[in-house]
Amino acid sequence: MSSIELYRTVINFLEKTGWSHQGSNEYYMYYKPPADMGFDEKYQLNVPIRFAATDYNESINFIASVVADIYESTPDQLFYDVTDYGSILKRDAVYFKLASKELRLNDHSVNTIHVITVLNNLIKSYENYIKISFRNLFSNKYRDIKKTIRAANRLLEVSPLRIVDLEYQSFSFGVSVDTVMGKDAIAREDVSRWRDASLSQYSAEVLNADFYSREGIDHIKSRFTPEERKAIYEPIFKAINSNDYYLSLTDNEYRPKRRLNQIPRSTEIEIIPPNTKIDESLRDINYYTVVVTVDRSTNAKKGAVTIPRKVLEDDLFTKPIESVEIDYIVDNYKVIRFQQPLKVGLDSDQNGFLLWNLEQFDLSVTAQSIAEARSELTSSILKYYRLWKQGGSDFEQLEDYERAASFFSENVIQE
Amino acid sequence: MTNNDIKEALSRSYLATIVHRCGHKFGSFTFDHGVDLTIQEQGTRSVPGGGIRFLQSGRSIDCQLKATTEDQITVSTGVIKYSLNNKNYNDLIYRRDTNSKPIVLILFILPQDDSHWVECYQDRMISQKHLYWYSIPKSAQIATNENSKTTIEISDANVINLNTMPTLFDQIDALTSTP
């Protein structure tokens, strides 16, 4: 619903329930409540009317929530008598239509792979937009960027994009953010209210962005950094720029409102310059121990184990961890075992890189991948072990030798 | 924290103390739009059975906070003069023209000697010194040199303390009726 529609709805409700209009100026219309509502004689409600204001949407939503609170209800129940979960989601949904460009298909039905492409890229773009906008708006409310990104990810978990409507013939669908569930999981009132407006903001800034005029492109460039634009707009460009289908925005009855035309290559390059790096700070690194099965009867030497994220979070045999213990190393094919294990703290830094800490040696390694982190950590431990084996004759490495000696001399039990 | 960071933090604490003591809410309820903080008025109404229900009145004040020291202001009869960076001045004009409700500048004036900013004793704590609000006039125009400053004049009647806080919302409301 637009903010103007909400304004009209609020005014209609007030007048219907006996509030009296007291006057207005360029900012507000003033309403006094019915005498039997128990308010102080001086009380009046200021309904904002500066419709073109940049913050009008927030202001009218705030007044709607104030009125709902007066009547001990919610805006949905009070103004629309809407309590049905699906209806609430449909009311605020964004609607799309896919139509095949293949002339031989009379019904313009689309290939399933194209549907998957559009949905996957829409989700990716939206989720990155939420994480980036959340970080830009709320980072000063959290201790550090990692906690901010974690809060954004938590918000996305309780507010996923849902398909709320579907029409098979032309393949049209409506998506909405779940703003009904998960309210208890959101600690901050300002975050909860922002969530309610997040899809309409995404629609305005990304789906309805002006990619075809100088002003529009300059506005996009001023709004986000190149890394942020890559995260938000690159997936949408992939969804839009297809030779196989047309993608359009529609109303809730699937009547076309606007076709999303292909983005010119020059515009793509200007918005996402070549060699723009991925914004690693959006990563939210977590560590788990998990039980996996491996069939050793097969001769396959290579293989990847894929563990769905849902399994990680729901499985009885999976635990989040903050450290691991290393109780042996291998030096030139010889196994060196320790009495007390080395403890490796598992963390990530502000830039989304893995950060592993080896307390006994006052050592940290930073890496982009697990393989890289393991390799760096192992070679560091070996370096200390070999230094200890050589003795402390090199003055420049004396401090490192002392650290190595304080661990290895007491703990090596097998060589 | 730098001295400027400390001054800014103290200005928030000082304003929060007054706002909360008067029973209102204070914080960042809006996002972006050039607003540092919002003060939300809390009201009451009687309910059947003789009870009282606390609720938001719907009135709020959007603020930009600035902190300075006494040596940075000039006091004349009834007026406090302060040199505001033109970038901030132009921001206020922009918000005056594009926000749905008035935005005010709140200026916190601390003692020049930073040892007097906050004093702790066994039985009390003192935070100094003055808080004023300022609304950019409708006649104010954009300053063309963003690297320079504009002197604003704040009426000393615009002081914010425990006595004036209860009427602050009425005063700001009156601005919206001023031609």
XYZ file of C-alpha atoms in Angstrom, chain A residues 1 73-95 162-165 174-181 183 195-196 199 252:
41
model
C 0.000 0.000 0.000
C -4.770 -3.277 18.041
C -2.415 -3.490 15.071
C -2.683 -1.400 11.894
C -3.597 -4.510 9.851
C -6.435 -5.507 12.162
C -7.670 -1.998 12.807
C -7.734 -0.552 9.300
C -8.230 -3.601 7.107
C -9.651 -6.205 9.425
C -6.914 -8.354 8.045
C -5.795 -11.134 10.320
C -5.104 -13.718 7.694
C -1.352 -14.282 7.381
C -1.467 -14.864 3.626
C -3.557 -11.762 2.979
C -1.135 -9.577 4.908
C 1.779 -10.875 2.882
C -0.066 -10.545 -0.439
C -1.039 -6.968 0.313
C 2.610 -5.841 0.364
C 3.984 -8.201 -2.303
C 5.956 -7.340 -5.444
C 4.640 -9.094 -8.545
C 8.069 -15.945 0.276
C 6.136 -16.779 -2.856
C 2.673 -15.561 -1.909
C 0.879 -15.845 -5.214
C 4.261 -12.439 -6.187
C 6.974 -12.322 -3.514
C 6.706 -10.761 -0.120
C 8.787 -10.458 2.998
C 7.414 -12.276 5.982
C 6.743 -9.351 8.304
C 4.258 -11.255 10.445
C 6.406 -14.003 11.924
C 8.601 -10.226 15.618
C 11.824 -4.680 8.130
C 8.199 -3.839 7.380
C 10.733 -4.856 0.391
C -1.435 -7.878 -8.003
